[in-house]
PDB file of C-alpha atoms in Angstrom:
ATOM      1  CA  MET A   1       0.000   0.000   0.000  1.00 53.00           C
ATOM      2  CA  VAL A   2       1.415   3.365  -1.067  1.00 61.00           C
ATOM      3  CA  LYS A   3       0.858   6.167   1.382  1.00 69.00           C
ATOM      4  CA  LYS A   4      -0.207   9.454  -0.115  1.00 73.00           C
ATOM      5  CA  LYS A   5       2.144  12.363   0.571  1.00 77.00           C
ATOM      6  CA  TYR A   6       0.662  15.788   1.129  1.00 80.00           C
ATOM      7  CA  ILE A   7       2.228  19.125   0.276  1.00 84.00           C
ATOM      8  CA  HIS A   8       1.644  22.084   2.569  1.00 84.00           C
ATOM      9  CA  GLN A   9       0.005  25.093   0.919  1.00 84.00           C
ATOM     10  CA  ASP A  10       2.908  27.381   1.891  1.00 88.00           C
ATOM     11  CA  LEU A  11       5.246  25.276  -0.233  1.00 90.00           C
ATOM     12  CA  LEU A  12       2.938  25.510  -3.247  1.00 87.00           C
ATOM     13  CA  VAL A  13       2.491  29.274  -2.969  1.00 88.00           C
ATOM     14  CA  SER A  14       6.166  30.018  -2.340  1.00 92.00           C
ATOM     15  CA  ALA A  15       7.269  27.747  -5.207  1.00 94.00           C
ATOM     16  CA  SER A  16       4.860  29.615  -7.483  1.00 92.00           C
ATOM     17  CA  MET A  17       6.220  32.967  -6.326  1.00 93.00           C
ATOM     18  CA  LEU A  18       9.780  31.703  -6.817  1.00 96.00           C
ATOM     19  CA  SER A  19       9.029  30.737 -10.412  1.00 95.00           C
ATOM     20  CA  ILE A  20       7.379  34.130 -11.048  1.00 94.00           C
ATOM     21  CA  GLY A  21      10.447  35.867  -9.600  1.00 95.00           C
ATOM     22  CA  ILE A  22      12.766  33.854 -11.843  1.00 97.00           C
ATOM     23  CA  ILE A  23      10.645  34.604 -14.926  1.00 96.00           C
ATOM     24  CA  PHE A  24      10.684  38.348 -14.190  1.00 94.00           C
ATOM     25  CA  PHE A  25      14.411  38.319 -13.376  1.00 96.00           C
ATOM     26  CA  VAL A  26      15.211  36.649 -16.695  1.00 96.00           C
ATOM     27  CA  GLY A  27      12.773  38.985 -18.470  1.00 93.00           C
ATOM     28  CA  SER A  28      14.533  42.040 -17.034  1.00 91.00           C
ATOM     29  CA  PHE A  29      17.597  41.203 -19.140  1.00 91.00           C
ATOM     30  CA  PHE A  30      15.553  41.822 -22.298  1.00 91.00           C
ATOM     31  CA  ILE A  31      14.753  45.432 -21.366  1.00 86.00           C
ATOM     32  CA  PRO A  32      16.852  47.842 -23.480  1.00 83.00           C
ATOM     33  CA  ARG A  33      19.858  49.354 -21.713  1.00 80.00           C
ATOM     34  CA  PHE A  34      21.605  52.667 -22.249  1.00 77.00           C
ATOM     35  CA  GLU A  35      25.372  53.016 -21.945  1.00 75.00           C
ATOM     36  CA  GLU A  36      25.377  56.577 -20.598  1.00 71.00           C
ATOM     37  CA  ALA A  37      22.784  55.956 -17.878  1.00 64.00           C
ATOM     38  CA  ALA A  38      24.049  55.420 -14.351  1.00 67.00           C
ATOM     39  CA  LEU A  39      21.014  53.319 -13.452  1.00 70.00           C
ATOM     40  CA  ASN A  40      19.118  51.673 -16.291  1.00 78.00           C
ATOM     41  CA  ILE A  41      15.371  51.175 -16.406  1.00 80.00           C
ATOM     42  CA  SER A  42      15.951  47.434 -16.049  1.00 82.00           C
ATOM     43  CA  ALA A  43      17.381  47.936 -12.548  1.00 85.00           C
ATOM     44  CA  PHE A  44      14.007  48.237 -10.781  1.00 87.00           C
ATOM     45  CA  PRO A  45      12.415  45.020 -12.115  1.00 90.00           C
ATOM     46  CA  MET A  46      15.712  43.233 -11.560  1.00 92.00           C
ATOM     47  CA  ILE A  47      15.951  44.349  -7.922  1.00 93.00           C
ATOM     48  CA  VAL A  48      12.285  43.619  -7.178  1.00 94.00           C
ATOM     49  CA  SER A  49      12.411  40.176  -8.795  1.00 96.00           C
ATOM     50  CA  LEU A  50      15.649  39.387  -6.955  1.00 97.00           C
ATOM     51  CA  ALA A  51      13.977  40.332  -3.656  1.00 97.00           C
ATOM     52  CA  LEU A  52      11.003  38.135  -4.594  1.00 96.00           C
ATOM     53  CA  ILE A  53      13.373  35.227  -5.313  1.00 97.00           C
ATOM     54  CA  ILE A  54      15.204  35.650  -1.993  1.00 98.00           C
ATOM     55  CA  PHE A  55      12.013  35.860   0.080  1.00 97.00           C
ATOM     56  CA  SER A  56      10.469  32.959  -1.848  1.00 96.00           C
ATOM     57  CA  LEU A  57      13.521  30.783  -1.174  1.00 98.00           C
ATOM     58  CA  PHE A  58      13.100  31.484   2.532  1.00 97.00           C
ATOM     59  CA  ASN A  59       9.407  30.593   2.291  1.00 96.00           C
ATOM     60  CA  VAL A  60      10.181  27.417   0.293  1.00 97.00           C
ATOM     61  CA  THR A  61      12.417  26.178   3.117  1.00 97.00           C
ATOM     62  CA  MET A  62       9.678  26.942   5.644  1.00 97.00           C
ATOM     63  CA  GLY A  63       7.142  25.192   3.380  1.00 93.00           C
ATOM     64  CA  ILE A  64       9.347  22.097   3.188  1.00 95.00           C
ATOM     65  CA  LYS A  65       9.501  21.978   7.003  1.00 96.00           C
ATOM     66  CA  LYS A  66       5.722  22.369   7.242  1.00 92.00           C
ATOM     67  CA  THR A  67       5.229  19.638   4.625  1.00 90.00           C
ATOM     68  CA  ARG A  68       7.429  17.254   6.630  1.00 93.00           C
ATOM     69  CA  GLU A  69       5.503  18.065   9.813  1.00 91.00           C
ATOM     70  CA  LEU A  70       2.181  17.563   8.023  1.00 87.00           C
ATOM     71  CA  ASN A  71       3.199  14.148   6.675  1.00 87.00           C
ATOM     72  CA  MET A  72       4.585  13.105  10.080  1.00 90.00           C
ATOM     73  CA  LYS A  73       1.264  13.984  11.719  1.00 87.00           C
ATOM     74  CA  ILE A  74      -0.591  11.971   9.080  1.00 84.00           C
ATOM     75  CA  GLU A  75       1.729   8.968   9.570  1.00 86.00           C
ATOM     76  CA  LEU A  76       1.195   9.133  13.330  1.00 86.00           C
ATOM     77  CA  GLY A  77      -2.544   9.049  12.738  1.00 82.00           C
ATOM     78  CA  GLU A  78      -3.281  12.515  14.042  1.00 82.00           C
ATOM     79  CA  ASP A  79      -6.391  14.245  12.787  1.00 80.00           C
ATOM     80  CA  VAL A  80      -5.203  16.826  10.253  1.00 77.00           C
ATOM     81  CA  ILE A  81      -7.329  19.448   8.542  1.00 72.00           C
ATOM     82  CA  LYS A  82      -6.550  19.696   4.855  1.00 65.00           C
ATOM     83  CA  GLU A  83      -5.006  23.090   4.249  1.00 63.00           C
ATOM     84  CA  ILE A  84      -6.028  23.490   0.616  1.00 67.00           C
ATOM     85  CA  SER A  85      -9.658  23.218  -0.361  1.00 67.00           C
ATOM     86  CA  ILE A  86     -11.858  24.720  -3.032  1.00 69.00           C
ATOM     87  CA  GLU A  87     -13.778  26.615  -0.357  1.00 74.00           C
ATOM     88  CA  ARG A  88     -10.613  28.322   0.928  1.00 73.00           C
ATOM     89  CA  LEU A  89      -9.357  29.085  -2.584  1.00 75.00           C
ATOM     90  CA  LYS A  90     -12.654  30.413  -3.927  1.00 84.00           C
ATOM     91  CA  TYR A  91     -12.306  34.025  -2.777  1.00 85.00           C
ATOM     92  CA  PRO A  92      -8.633  34.508  -3.713  1.00 82.00           C
ATOM     93  CA  LEU A  93      -9.351  33.034  -7.155  1.00 85.00           C
ATOM     94  CA  ILE A  94     -12.303  35.381  -7.648  1.00 90.00           C
ATOM     95  CA  CYS A  95     -10.044  38.320  -6.719  1.00 89.00           C
ATOM     96  CA  ILE A  96      -7.440  37.130  -9.233  1.00 88.00           C
ATOM     97  CA  ILE A  97     -10.148  36.908 -11.906  1.00 92.00           C
ATOM     98  CA  PHE A  98     -11.276  40.475 -11.090  1.00 93.00           C
ATOM     99  CA  MET A  99      -7.703  41.786 -11.329  1.00 93.00           C
ATOM    100  CA  THR A 100      -6.980  39.888 -14.546  1.00 93.00           C
ATOM    101  CA  ALA A 101     -10.103  41.336 -16.144  1.00 94.00           C
ATOM    102  CA  TYR A 102      -9.013  44.800 -14.964  1.00 94.00           C
ATOM    103  CA  VAL A 103      -5.565  44.429 -16.545  1.00 92.00           C
ATOM    104  CA  ILE A 104      -7.107  43.173 -19.796  1.00 93.00           C
ATOM    105  CA  LEU A 105      -9.591  46.062 -19.882  1.00 92.00           C
ATOM    106  CA  ILE A 106      -6.997  48.825 -19.351  1.00 92.00           C
ATOM    107  CA  PRO A 107      -5.596  48.848 -22.926  1.00 90.00           C
ATOM    108  CA  THR A 108      -9.057  48.187 -24.378  1.00 91.00           C
ATOM    109  CA  ILE A 109     -11.244  50.846 -22.743  1.00 93.00           C
ATOM    110  CA  GLY A 110      -8.630  52.976 -20.984  1.00 92.00           C
ATOM    111  CA  PHE A 111      -7.247  53.333 -17.485  1.00 93.00           C
ATOM    112  CA  PHE A 112      -9.911  55.582 -15.978  1.00 94.00           C
ATOM    113  CA  VAL A 113     -12.934  53.744 -17.389  1.00 94.00           C
ATOM    114  CA  SER A 114     -11.572  50.307 -16.482  1.00 94.00           C
ATOM    115  CA  SER A 115     -10.695  51.589 -13.000  1.00 94.00           C
ATOM    116  CA  MET A 116     -14.285  52.775 -12.528  1.00 94.00           C
ATOM    117  CA  VAL A 117     -15.683  49.437 -13.693  1.00 94.00           C
ATOM    118  CA  PHE A 118     -13.217  47.470 -11.547  1.00 94.00           C
ATOM    119  CA  LEU A 119     -13.797  49.519  -8.404  1.00 94.00           C
ATOM    120  CA  PHE A 120     -17.583  49.410  -8.721  1.00 94.00           C
ATOM    121  CA  ALA A 121     -17.671  45.647  -9.410  1.00 93.00           C
ATOM    122  CA  PHE A 122     -15.162  44.789  -6.696  1.00 91.00           C
ATOM    123  CA  ILE A 123     -16.698  46.979  -3.993  1.00 93.00           C
ATOM    124  CA  TYR A 124     -20.148  45.611  -4.865  1.00 91.00           C
ATOM    125  CA  TYR A 125     -18.798  42.027  -4.800  1.00 91.00           C
ATOM    126  CA  LEU A 126     -17.285  42.615  -1.356  1.00 90.00           C
ATOM    127  CA  GLY A 127     -20.768  43.284  -0.040  1.00 91.00           C
ATOM    128  CA  TYR A 128     -21.137  47.044   0.042  1.00 89.00           C
ATOM    129  CA  ARG A 129     -24.459  47.767  -1.674  1.00 89.00           C
ATOM    130  CA  LYS A 130     -24.954  51.543  -1.490  1.00 91.00           C
ATOM    131  CA  PRO A 131     -24.448  52.714  -5.096  1.00 88.00           C
ATOM    132  CA  PHE A 132     -24.252  56.446  -4.340  1.00 92.00           C
ATOM    133  CA  LYS A 133     -21.496  55.980  -1.764  1.00 93.00           C
ATOM    134  CA  ILE A 134     -19.679  53.602  -4.112  1.00 93.00           C
ATOM    135  CA  LEU A 135     -19.945  56.221  -6.848  1.00 94.00           C
ATOM    136  CA  ALA A 136     -18.587  58.908  -4.493  1.00 95.00           C
ATOM    137  CA  ILE A 137     -15.626  56.674  -3.608  1.00 95.00           C
ATOM    138  CA  ILE A 138     -14.940  55.977  -7.278  1.00 95.00           C
ATOM    139  CA  ILE A 139     -15.133  59.641  -8.287  1.00 96.00           C
ATOM    140  CA  GLY A 140     -12.838  60.585  -5.400  1.00 97.00           C
ATOM    141  CA  MET A 141     -10.307  57.925  -6.398  1.00 95.00           C
ATOM    142  CA  GLU A 142     -10.428  58.922 -10.064  1.00 95.00           C
ATOM    143  CA  VAL A 143      -9.930  62.627  -9.283  1.00 96.00           C
ATOM    144  CA  PHE A 144      -7.060  61.818  -6.903  1.00 96.00           C
ATOM    145  CA  ILE A 145      -5.340  59.517  -9.423  1.00 94.00           C
ATOM    146  CA  TYR A 146      -5.832  62.016 -12.255  1.00 94.00           C
ATOM    147  CA  TYR A 147      -4.468  64.915 -10.230  1.00 95.00           C
ATOM    148  CA  LEU A 148      -1.498  62.966  -8.857  1.00 93.00           C
ATOM    149  CA  PHE A 149      -0.375  61.181 -12.002  1.00 90.00           C
ATOM    150  CA  VAL A 150      -1.506  63.453 -14.837  1.00 90.00           C
ATOM    151  CA  VAL A 151      -1.232  66.923 -13.296  1.00 92.00           C
ATOM    152  CA  VAL A 152       1.526  66.610 -10.679  1.00 92.00           C
ATOM    153  CA  LEU A 153       3.737  63.841 -12.075  1.00 87.00           C
ATOM    154  CA  ASN A 154       2.897  64.545 -15.734  1.00 88.00           C
ATOM    155  CA  THR A 155       2.492  60.829 -16.462  1.00 86.00           C
ATOM    156  CA  ARG A 156       0.596  59.502 -19.438  1.00 88.00           C
ATOM    157  CA  LEU A 157      -1.875  56.832 -18.435  1.00 89.00           C
ATOM    158  CA  PRO A 158      -3.140  54.224 -20.930  1.00 89.00           C
ATOM    159  CA  LYS A 159      -5.942  55.447 -23.165  1.00 88.00           C
ATOM    160  CA  GLY A 160      -8.544  53.197 -24.692  1.00 83.00           C
ATOM    161  CA  MET A 161     -11.517  53.627 -26.958  1.00 84.00           C
ATOM    162  CA  PHE A 162     -13.253  56.096 -24.609  1.00 75.00           C
ATOM    163  CA  PHE A 163     -10.478  58.274 -23.097  1.00 68.00           C
TER     164      PHE A 163
END
Protein backbone atom coordinates (compact mmCIF):
# COMPACT_ATOMS: atom_id res chain seq x y z
CA MET A 1 0.00 0.00 0.00
CA VAL A 2 1.42 3.37 -1.07
CA LYS A 3 0.86 6.17 1.38
CA LYS A 4 -0.21 9.45 -0.11
CA LYS A 5 2.14 12.36 0.57
CA TYR A 6 0.66 15.79 1.13
CA ILE A 7 2.23 19.13 0.28
CA HIS A 8 1.64 22.08 2.57
CA GLN A 9 0.01 25.09 0.92
CA ASP A 10 2.91 27.38 1.89
CA LEU A 11 5.25 25.28 -0.23
CA LEU A 12 2.94 25.51 -3.25
CA VAL A 13 2.49 29.27 -2.97
CA SER A 14 6.17 30.02 -2.34
CA ALA A 15 7.27 27.75 -5.21
CA SER A 16 4.86 29.61 -7.48
CA MET A 17 6.22 32.97 -6.33
CA LEU A 18 9.78 31.70 -6.82
CA SER A 19 9.03 30.74 -10.41
CA ILE A 20 7.38 34.13 -11.05
CA GLY A 21 10.45 35.87 -9.60
CA ILE A 22 12.77 33.85 -11.84
CA ILE A 23 10.65 34.60 -14.93
CA PHE A 24 10.68 38.35 -14.19
CA PHE A 25 14.41 38.32 -13.38
CA VAL A 26 15.21 36.65 -16.69
CA GLY A 27 12.77 38.98 -18.47
CA SER A 28 14.53 42.04 -17.03
CA PHE A 29 17.60 41.20 -19.14
CA PHE A 30 15.55 41.82 -22.30
CA ILE A 31 14.75 45.43 -21.37
CA PRO A 32 16.85 47.84 -23.48
CA ARG A 33 19.86 49.35 -21.71
CA PHE A 34 21.60 52.67 -22.25
CA GLU A 35 25.37 53.02 -21.95
CA GLU A 36 25.38 56.58 -20.60
CA ALA A 37 22.78 55.96 -17.88
CA ALA A 38 24.05 55.42 -14.35
CA LEU A 39 21.01 53.32 -13.45
CA ASN A 40 19.12 51.67 -16.29
CA ILE A 41 15.37 51.18 -16.41
CA SER A 42 15.95 47.43 -16.05
CA ALA A 43 17.38 47.94 -12.55
CA PHE A 44 14.01 48.24 -10.78
CA PRO A 45 12.41 45.02 -12.12
CA MET A 46 15.71 43.23 -11.56
CA ILE A 47 15.95 44.35 -7.92
CA VAL A 48 12.28 43.62 -7.18
CA SER A 49 12.41 40.18 -8.79
CA LEU A 50 15.65 39.39 -6.96
CA ALA A 51 13.98 40.33 -3.66
CA LEU A 52 11.00 38.14 -4.59
CA ILE A 53 13.37 35.23 -5.31
CA ILE A 54 15.20 35.65 -1.99
CA PHE A 55 12.01 35.86 0.08
CA SER A 56 10.47 32.96 -1.85
CA LEU A 57 13.52 30.78 -1.17
CA PHE A 58 13.10 31.48 2.53
CA ASN A 59 9.41 30.59 2.29
CA VAL A 60 10.18 27.42 0.29
CA THR A 61 12.42 26.18 3.12
CA MET A 62 9.68 26.94 5.64
CA GLY A 63 7.14 25.19 3.38
CA ILE A 64 9.35 22.10 3.19
CA LYS A 65 9.50 21.98 7.00
CA LYS A 66 5.72 22.37 7.24
CA THR A 67 5.23 19.64 4.62
CA ARG A 68 7.43 17.25 6.63
CA GLU A 69 5.50 18.07 9.81
CA LEU A 70 2.18 17.56 8.02
CA ASN A 71 3.20 14.15 6.68
CA MET A 72 4.59 13.11 10.08
CA LYS A 73 1.26 13.98 11.72
CA ILE A 74 -0.59 11.97 9.08
CA GLU A 75 1.73 8.97 9.57
CA LEU A 76 1.20 9.13 13.33
CA GLY A 77 -2.54 9.05 12.74
CA GLU A 78 -3.28 12.52 14.04
CA ASP A 79 -6.39 14.24 12.79
CA VAL A 80 -5.20 16.83 10.25
CA ILE A 81 -7.33 19.45 8.54
CA LYS A 82 -6.55 19.70 4.85
CA GLU A 83 -5.01 23.09 4.25
CA ILE A 84 -6.03 23.49 0.62
CA SER A 85 -9.66 23.22 -0.36
CA ILE A 86 -11.86 24.72 -3.03
CA GLU A 87 -13.78 26.62 -0.36
CA ARG A 88 -10.61 28.32 0.93
CA LEU A 89 -9.36 29.08 -2.58
CA LYS A 90 -12.65 30.41 -3.93
CA TYR A 91 -12.31 34.03 -2.78
CA PRO A 92 -8.63 34.51 -3.71
CA LEU A 93 -9.35 33.03 -7.16
CA ILE A 94 -12.30 35.38 -7.65
CA CYS A 95 -10.04 38.32 -6.72
CA ILE A 96 -7.44 37.13 -9.23
CA ILE A 97 -10.15 36.91 -11.91
CA PHE A 98 -11.28 40.48 -11.09
CA MET A 99 -7.70 41.79 -11.33
CA THR A 100 -6.98 39.89 -14.55
CA ALA A 101 -10.10 41.34 -16.14
CA TYR A 102 -9.01 44.80 -14.96
CA VAL A 103 -5.56 44.43 -16.55
CA ILE A 104 -7.11 43.17 -19.80
CA LEU A 105 -9.59 46.06 -19.88
CA ILE A 106 -7.00 48.83 -19.35
CA PRO A 107 -5.60 48.85 -22.93
CA THR A 108 -9.06 48.19 -24.38
CA ILE A 109 -11.24 50.85 -22.74
CA GLY A 110 -8.63 52.98 -20.98
CA PHE A 111 -7.25 53.33 -17.48
CA PHE A 112 -9.91 55.58 -15.98
CA VAL A 113 -12.93 53.74 -17.39
CA SER A 114 -11.57 50.31 -16.48
CA SER A 115 -10.69 51.59 -13.00
CA MET A 116 -14.29 52.77 -12.53
CA VAL A 117 -15.68 49.44 -13.69
CA PHE A 118 -13.22 47.47 -11.55
CA LEU A 119 -13.80 49.52 -8.40
CA PHE A 120 -17.58 49.41 -8.72
CA ALA A 121 -17.67 45.65 -9.41
CA PHE A 122 -15.16 44.79 -6.70
CA ILE A 123 -16.70 46.98 -3.99
CA TYR A 124 -20.15 45.61 -4.87
CA TYR A 125 -18.80 42.03 -4.80
CA LEU A 126 -17.29 42.62 -1.36
CA GLY A 127 -20.77 43.28 -0.04
CA TYR A 128 -21.14 47.04 0.04
CA ARG A 129 -24.46 47.77 -1.67
CA LYS A 130 -24.95 51.54 -1.49
CA PRO A 131 -24.45 52.71 -5.10
CA PHE A 132 -24.25 56.45 -4.34
CA LYS A 133 -21.50 55.98 -1.76
CA ILE A 134 -19.68 53.60 -4.11
CA LEU A 135 -19.95 56.22 -6.85
CA ALA A 136 -18.59 58.91 -4.49
CA ILE A 137 -15.63 56.67 -3.61
CA ILE A 138 -14.94 55.98 -7.28
CA ILE A 139 -15.13 59.64 -8.29
CA GLY A 140 -12.84 60.58 -5.40
CA MET A 141 -10.31 57.92 -6.40
CA GLU A 142 -10.43 58.92 -10.06
CA VAL A 143 -9.93 62.63 -9.28
CA PHE A 144 -7.06 61.82 -6.90
CA ILE A 145 -5.34 59.52 -9.42
CA TYR A 146 -5.83 62.02 -12.25
CA TYR A 147 -4.47 64.92 -10.23
CA LEU A 148 -1.50 62.97 -8.86
CA PHE A 149 -0.37 61.18 -12.00
CA VAL A 150 -1.51 63.45 -14.84
CA VAL A 151 -1.23 66.92 -13.30
CA VAL A 152 1.53 66.61 -10.68
CA LEU A 153 3.74 63.84 -12.08
CA ASN A 154 2.90 64.55 -15.73
CA THR A 155 2.49 60.83 -16.46
CA ARG A 156 0.60 59.50 -19.44
CA LEU A 157 -1.87 56.83 -18.43
CA PRO A 158 -3.14 54.22 -20.93
CA LYS A 159 -5.94 55.45 -23.17
CA GLY A 160 -8.54 53.20 -24.69
CA MET A 161 -11.52 53.63 -26.96
CA PHE A 162 -13.25 56.10 -24.61
CA PHE A 163 -10.48 58.27 -23.10
